[in-house]
mmCIF file of C-alpha atoms in Angstrom:
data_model
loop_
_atom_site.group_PDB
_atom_site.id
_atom_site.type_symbol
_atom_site.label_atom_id
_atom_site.label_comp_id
_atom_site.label_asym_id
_atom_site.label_seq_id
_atom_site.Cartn_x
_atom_site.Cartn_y
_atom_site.Cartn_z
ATOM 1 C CA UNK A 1 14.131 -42.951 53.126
ATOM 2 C CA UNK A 2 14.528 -39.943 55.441
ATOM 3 C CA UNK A 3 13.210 -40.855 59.092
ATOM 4 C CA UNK A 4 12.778 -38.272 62.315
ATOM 5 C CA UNK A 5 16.654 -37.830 61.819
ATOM 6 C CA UNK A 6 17.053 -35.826 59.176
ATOM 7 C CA UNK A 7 19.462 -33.399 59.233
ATOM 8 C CA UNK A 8 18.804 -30.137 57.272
ATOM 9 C CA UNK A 9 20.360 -26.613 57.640
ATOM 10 C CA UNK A 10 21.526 -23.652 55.607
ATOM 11 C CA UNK A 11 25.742 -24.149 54.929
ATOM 12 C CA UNK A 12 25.749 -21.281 57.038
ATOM 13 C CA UNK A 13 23.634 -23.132 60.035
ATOM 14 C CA UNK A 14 25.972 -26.473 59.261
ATOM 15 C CA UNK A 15 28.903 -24.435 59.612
ATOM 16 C CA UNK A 16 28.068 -22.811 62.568
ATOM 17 C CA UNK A 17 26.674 -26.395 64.194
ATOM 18 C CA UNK A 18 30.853 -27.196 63.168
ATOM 19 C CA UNK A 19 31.657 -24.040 64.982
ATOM 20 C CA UNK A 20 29.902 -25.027 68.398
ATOM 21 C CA UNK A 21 32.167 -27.905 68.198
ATOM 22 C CA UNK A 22 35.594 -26.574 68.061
ATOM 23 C CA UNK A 23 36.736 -25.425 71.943
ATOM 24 C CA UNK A 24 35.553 -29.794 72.743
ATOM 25 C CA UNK A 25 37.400 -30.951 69.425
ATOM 26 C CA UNK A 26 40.360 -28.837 70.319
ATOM 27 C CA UNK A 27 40.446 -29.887 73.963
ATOM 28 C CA UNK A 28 40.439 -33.410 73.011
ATOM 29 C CA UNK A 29 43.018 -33.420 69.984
ATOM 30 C CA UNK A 30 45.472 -34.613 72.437
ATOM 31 C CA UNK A 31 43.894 -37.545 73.561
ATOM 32 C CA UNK A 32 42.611 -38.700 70.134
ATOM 33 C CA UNK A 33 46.523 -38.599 68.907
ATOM 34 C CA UNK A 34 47.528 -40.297 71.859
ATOM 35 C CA UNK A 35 44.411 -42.816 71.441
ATOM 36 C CA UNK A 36 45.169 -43.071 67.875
ATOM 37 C CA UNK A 37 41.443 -42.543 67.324
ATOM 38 C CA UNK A 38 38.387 -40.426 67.968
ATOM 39 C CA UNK A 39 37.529 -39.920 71.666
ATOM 40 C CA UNK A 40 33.872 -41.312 71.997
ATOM 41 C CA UNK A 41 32.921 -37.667 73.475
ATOM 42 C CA UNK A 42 33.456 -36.647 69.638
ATOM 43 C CA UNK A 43 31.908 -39.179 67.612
ATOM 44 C CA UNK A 44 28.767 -38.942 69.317
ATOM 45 C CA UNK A 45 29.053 -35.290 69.019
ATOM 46 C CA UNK A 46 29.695 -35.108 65.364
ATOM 47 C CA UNK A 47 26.975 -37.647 64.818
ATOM 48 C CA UNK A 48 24.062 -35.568 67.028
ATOM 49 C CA UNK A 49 25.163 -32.353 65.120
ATOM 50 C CA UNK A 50 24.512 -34.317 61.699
ATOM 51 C CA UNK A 51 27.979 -33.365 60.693
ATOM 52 C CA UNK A 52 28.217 -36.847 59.105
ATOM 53 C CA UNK A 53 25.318 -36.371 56.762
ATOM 54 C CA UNK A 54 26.092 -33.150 54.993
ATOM 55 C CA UNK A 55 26.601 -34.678 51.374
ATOM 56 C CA UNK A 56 24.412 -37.367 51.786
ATOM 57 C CA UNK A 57 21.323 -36.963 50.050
ATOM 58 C CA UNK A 58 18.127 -35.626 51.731
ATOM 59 C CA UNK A 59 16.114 -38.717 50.619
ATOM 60 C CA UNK A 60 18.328 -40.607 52.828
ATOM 61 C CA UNK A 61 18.061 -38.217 55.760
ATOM 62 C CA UNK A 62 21.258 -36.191 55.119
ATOM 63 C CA UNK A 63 21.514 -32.451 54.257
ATOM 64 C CA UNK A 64 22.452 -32.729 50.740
ATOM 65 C CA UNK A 65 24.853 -29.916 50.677
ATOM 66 C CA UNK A 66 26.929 -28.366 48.154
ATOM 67 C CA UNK A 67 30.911 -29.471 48.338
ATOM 68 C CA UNK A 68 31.203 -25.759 49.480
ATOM 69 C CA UNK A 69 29.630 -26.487 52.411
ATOM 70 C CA UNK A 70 30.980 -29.282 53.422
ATOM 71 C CA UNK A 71 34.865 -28.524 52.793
ATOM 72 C CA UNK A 72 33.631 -25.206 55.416
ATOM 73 C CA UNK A 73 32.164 -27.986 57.949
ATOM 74 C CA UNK A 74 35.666 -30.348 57.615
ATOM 75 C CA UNK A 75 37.851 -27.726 57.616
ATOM 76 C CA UNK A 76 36.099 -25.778 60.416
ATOM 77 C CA UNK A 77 37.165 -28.912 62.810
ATOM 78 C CA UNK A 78 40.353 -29.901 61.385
ATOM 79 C CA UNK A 79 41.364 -26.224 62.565
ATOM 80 C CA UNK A 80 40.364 -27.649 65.885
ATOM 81 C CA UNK A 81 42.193 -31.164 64.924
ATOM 82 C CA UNK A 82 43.452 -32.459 61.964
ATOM 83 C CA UNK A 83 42.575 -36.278 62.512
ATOM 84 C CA UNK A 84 38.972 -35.372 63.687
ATOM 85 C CA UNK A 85 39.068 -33.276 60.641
ATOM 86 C CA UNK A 86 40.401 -36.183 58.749
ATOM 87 C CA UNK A 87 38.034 -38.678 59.869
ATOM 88 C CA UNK A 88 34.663 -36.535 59.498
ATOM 89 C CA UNK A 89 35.759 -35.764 55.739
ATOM 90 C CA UNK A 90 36.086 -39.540 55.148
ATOM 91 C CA UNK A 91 32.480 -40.327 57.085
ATOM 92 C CA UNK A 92 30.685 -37.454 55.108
ATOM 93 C CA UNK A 93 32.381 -38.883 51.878
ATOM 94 C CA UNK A 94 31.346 -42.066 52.414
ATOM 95 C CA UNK A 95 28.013 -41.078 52.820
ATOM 96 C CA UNK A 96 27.652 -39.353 49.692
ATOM 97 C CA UNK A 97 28.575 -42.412 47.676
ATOM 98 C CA UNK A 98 26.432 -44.930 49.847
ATOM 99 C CA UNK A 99 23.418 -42.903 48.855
ATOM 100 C CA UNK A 100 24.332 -42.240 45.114
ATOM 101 C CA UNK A 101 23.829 -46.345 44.922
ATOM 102 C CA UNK A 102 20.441 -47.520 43.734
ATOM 103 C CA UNK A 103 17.594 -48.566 46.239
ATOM 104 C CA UNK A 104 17.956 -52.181 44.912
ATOM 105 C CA UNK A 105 22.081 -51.962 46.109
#
């Protein structure tokens, strides 16, 4: 069930949320190739801007989006890095299908 977390916004308001984002991303792009993950700084980031949650569905505390929105969000940071871009698609897909399952699942 959505909780005090839910994210909601306009795919103009979740794109620009993915905007605010970029000059960080970019800056650390770098360090998550040389990591060969995210920098912490930019999962918690992605996660407080909801960024995660903009398929999943809003009874499950997500934005429920249309597709259109969320390939602007993905590909808004993978201008700013590819593998951050990368990752975020696969969290936000993953998502989705976690909260097509049934409430028994």
């Amino acid at each position: 069930m959505a909780d005090d977390k839910t994210i909601v916004g306009t795919r103009e308001e979740l794109t620009a949320r993915a905007r605010a984002l970029v000059p960080a991303t970019r800056a650390r792009a770098d360090e998550a190739e040389r990591l060969r993950r995210l920098p912490e700084e930019t999962v918690n980031e992605l996660r407080d801007a909801g960024l995660q949650r903009v398929l999943q569905p809003a009874a499950y505390g997500g934005a429920e989006a249309h597709f259109g929105g969320m390939v602007d969000v993905v590909s808004t940071i993978a201008e700013a890095c590819g593998s951050t871009g990368w990752v975020l698609a696969q969290d936000v897909i993953h998502n989705f299908m976690v909260g097509q399952f049934p409430a028994e699942a």
